Amino acid sequence: MKHFYNTLFLNNRFFYLLGGIATLFVVGFFAPLFFEISKIMLFMLVVLVCIDILMLYQTKKAIQIERNLPERLSNGDENKISLHIKNNYPFIAHLSLIEELPFQFQKRDFIFHQILKKNEKKTIHYNVTPKERGVYVFGHINVYANSALKLATKKYVLAAEKEVKCYPSFLRLKEFDIQNFNSAISYGSKKSRRIGHSLEFEQIKEYVSGDDIRTLNWKATAKRNQLMVNQYIEEKSQSVYALIDKGRAMQMTFNGLSLLDYAVNATLAISNVILRKQDKAGMLSFATKLEDWVVAERRNSQMNLISEALHNITTNFDEPDFGTLYAVVKRKITHRSLLILFTNFETIDGLQRQLPYLRALAKNHLVLIVFFKNTELDSLIENEAKNIQEVYDSVIAEKFRYEKKRIVNELKKYGIQSVLTKPEDLTGASINKYLDLKSRGLF
């Protein structure tokens, strides 16, 4: 009985009709005919309400819903969700569905209105675009069912709660694979000597004219009494590490995503391209200490390892310690590698504080600094100033944009590669720069 009262609601139509009948009762004090009519109408209303309630409650499991969720959500992308509905009522059902979306979407009125015929099935599709990584909890689906009379409503609470993890943007990996293919064609198949490349021993063979005399194996020569040389093959797989700054500067938000999330999404995409190019992909994150370390490898599970590590990256709003980064990289990454550092410098002074550590890293590795344009400043510069305040804003914005260009030139002086890009173009720009460096044989 308690369940009955918790699920039954009387609609506005019922109260409007009841209000009209009450008005007729008042008029009936002055005109007895209307008093009799109002009594008949009240009786008919009560009968119709009872019929409506009986129709709504006579069928068990009259409304069935199945929610199809992806196994995981892709951050910053549209993720498709489906609701499969079936009407088991022996009449046309008017339904209002309220989906309990995770709190991160901040939507409390996500409603679908549907009309289903007897035994009809229907599928509803909708998209959600998460803006942060983490766990998303989808609640119940509240269904309010009405018959054609629409005097009463029965409420159904369907679909169990389900948690879905949101990972870095993996839905766009295929898109960047295509871009990678096109970029590879444009760069061509140029072969060049890699700086700091490594050689892997293959075999000892007899010396022939043209062999490098520096590879002579004197022990084998003495043993065989003829010149013998070591034969090597060039190791094709180079190590590439993505270094993600988790400092407070990376919490700036553009188009709903933080710079940290843009860096995380770019790391996943470029790691996929690195592995497809037969290189070794690895990563780490840092602020005051190094975390989320994944050693650069080419194993089949590497993308899963990187994805899981990226999923947990959050900022603690500290100032990043580049000294600790240098110390750890020097100790743990012993072979020359490409280090792609995702960070953000707003001023030349900010760069100068960290430049000694970046120069130290560049002595043993090829360092690529990826940082961001402040696109919100562009609008201040491009829009025509209409008053003194807007002139001041435009001048300051121009100064900050000039600072970014100075940072690029300062890094170039010390042989440090850089990419200055809009946040939304980060992934594509990073991949193109990696392909460019690889085609030029710089690592």
mmCIF file of N, CA and C in Angstrom, residues 14-15 39 41 52 95-96 103 117 151 165 171 182 184 194 216 219 223 228 248 267 302 331 347 388 395 417 421 433:
data_model
loop_
_atom_site.group_PDB
_atom_site.id
_atom_site.type_symbol
_atom_site.label_atom_id
_atom_site.label_comp_id
_atom_site.label_asym_id
_atom_site.label_seq_id
_atom_site.Cartn_x
_atom_site.Cartn_y
_atom_site.Cartn_z
ATOM 1 N N PHE A 14 -6.588 16.895 -13.578
ATOM 2 C CA PHE A 14 -7.567 16.522 -12.561
ATOM 3 C C PHE A 14 -7.943 17.734 -11.700
ATOM 4 N N PHE A 15 -6.961 18.512 -11.294
ATOM 5 C CA PHE A 15 -7.232 19.659 -10.422
ATOM 6 C C PHE A 15 -7.930 20.780 -11.170
ATOM 7 N N LYS A 39 -22.792 17.870 -9.418
ATOM 8 C CA LYS A 39 -22.735 16.584 -8.718
ATOM 9 C C LYS A 39 -22.492 15.444 -9.701
ATOM 10 N N MET A 41 -21.022 15.717 -12.636
ATOM 11 C CA MET A 41 -19.654 15.848 -13.155
ATOM 12 C C MET A 41 -18.616 15.370 -12.133
ATOM 13 N N ASP A 52 -8.587 5.431 -14.669
ATOM 14 C CA ASP A 52 -7.230 5.766 -15.079
ATOM 15 C C ASP A 52 -6.203 5.071 -14.175
ATOM 16 N N LEU A 95 4.833 9.025 -21.881
ATOM 17 C CA LEU A 95 5.914 8.879 -20.893
ATOM 18 C C LEU A 95 6.766 10.145 -20.808
ATOM 19 N N SER A 96 7.198 10.432 -19.586
ATOM 20 C CA SER A 96 8.210 11.457 -19.342
ATOM 21 C C SER A 96 9.364 10.778 -18.605
ATOM 22 N N PHE A 103 26.679 14.155 -11.354
ATOM 23 C CA PHE A 103 26.666 15.540 -10.892
ATOM 24 C C PHE A 103 27.631 16.415 -11.663
ATOM 25 N N LYS A 117 3.136 3.247 -28.546
ATOM 26 C CA LYS A 117 1.939 2.448 -28.767
ATOM 27 C C LYS A 117 2.025 1.138 -27.989
ATOM 28 N N LEU A 151 -5.231 11.841 -16.164
ATOM 29 C CA LEU A 151 -5.726 12.339 -14.878
ATOM 30 C C LEU A 151 -4.809 11.901 -13.735
ATOM 31 N N LYS A 165 34.118 5.115 -15.424
ATOM 32 C CA LYS A 165 35.327 5.933 -15.317
ATOM 33 C C LYS A 165 35.523 6.734 -16.598
ATOM 34 N N LEU A 171 38.751 8.440 -27.905
ATOM 35 C CA LEU A 171 37.902 8.325 -29.096
ATOM 36 C C LEU A 171 38.547 8.973 -30.319
ATOM 37 N N ASN A 182 48.872 10.784 -42.997
ATOM 38 C CA ASN A 182 49.016 11.861 -43.968
ATOM 39 C C ASN A 182 50.301 12.644 -43.741
ATOM 40 N N ALA A 184 53.034 11.479 -42.389
ATOM 41 C CA ALA A 184 54.166 10.632 -42.767
ATOM 42 C C ALA A 184 54.426 10.715 -44.262
ATOM 43 N N ARG A 194 70.804 9.238 -37.018
ATOM 44 C CA ARG A 194 70.230 9.733 -35.776
ATOM 45 C C ARG A 194 71.338 10.175 -34.834
ATOM 46 N N LEU A 216 86.698 -3.499 -36.036
ATOM 47 C CA LEU A 216 87.536 -4.704 -36.011
ATOM 48 C C LEU A 216 87.488 -5.373 -34.637
ATOM 49 N N LYS A 219 90.248 -9.816 -30.944
ATOM 50 C CA LYS A 219 90.296 -11.172 -30.371
ATOM 51 C C LYS A 219 89.912 -12.205 -31.415
ATOM 52 N N LYS A 223 92.282 -15.122 -33.243
ATOM 53 C CA LYS A 223 91.870 -16.520 -33.170
ATOM 54 C C LYS A 223 91.738 -17.140 -34.552
ATOM 55 N N MET A 228 88.597 -9.890 -38.736
ATOM 56 C CA MET A 228 87.185 -10.106 -38.405
ATOM 57 C C MET A 228 86.618 -8.797 -37.855
ATOM 58 N N ARG A 248 50.228 24.465 -10.636
ATOM 59 C CA ARG A 248 48.986 25.245 -10.628
ATOM 60 C C ARG A 248 48.740 25.988 -11.932
ATOM 61 N N THR A 267 48.957 13.434 -24.537
ATOM 62 C CA THR A 267 49.907 12.371 -24.199
ATOM 63 C C THR A 267 49.402 11.015 -24.656
ATOM 64 N N GLN A 302 51.300 -1.549 -23.376
ATOM 65 C CA GLN A 302 51.822 -0.231 -23.038
ATOM 66 C C GLN A 302 50.735 0.842 -23.042
ATOM 67 N N ARG A 331 68.713 10.134 -13.327
ATOM 68 C CA ARG A 331 68.934 8.835 -12.689
ATOM 69 C C ARG A 331 68.199 7.707 -13.397
ATOM 70 N N THR A 347 55.702 34.160 -18.812
ATOM 71 C CA THR A 347 56.658 35.257 -18.934
ATOM 72 C C THR A 347 58.067 34.705 -19.102
ATOM 73 N N ILE A 388 39.644 54.039 -22.856
ATOM 74 C CA ILE A 388 40.996 53.975 -22.299
ATOM 75 C C ILE A 388 41.273 52.620 -21.650
ATOM 76 N N VAL A 395 47.085 46.622 -24.731
ATOM 77 C CA VAL A 395 48.539 46.762 -24.625
ATOM 78 C C VAL A 395 49.131 45.664 -23.748
ATOM 79 N N GLN A 417 63.969 22.414 -28.473
ATOM 80 C CA GLN A 417 62.833 22.510 -29.376
ATOM 81 C C GLN A 417 61.602 22.999 -28.612
ATOM 82 N N THR A 421 51.268 26.550 -28.997
ATOM 83 C CA THR A 421 50.034 26.187 -29.690
ATOM 84 C C THR A 421 48.805 26.579 -28.883
ATOM 85 N N LYS A 433 55.010 17.747 -34.622
ATOM 86 C CA LYS A 433 56.383 18.077 -34.231
ATOM 87 C C LYS A 433 57.202 16.805 -33.999
#
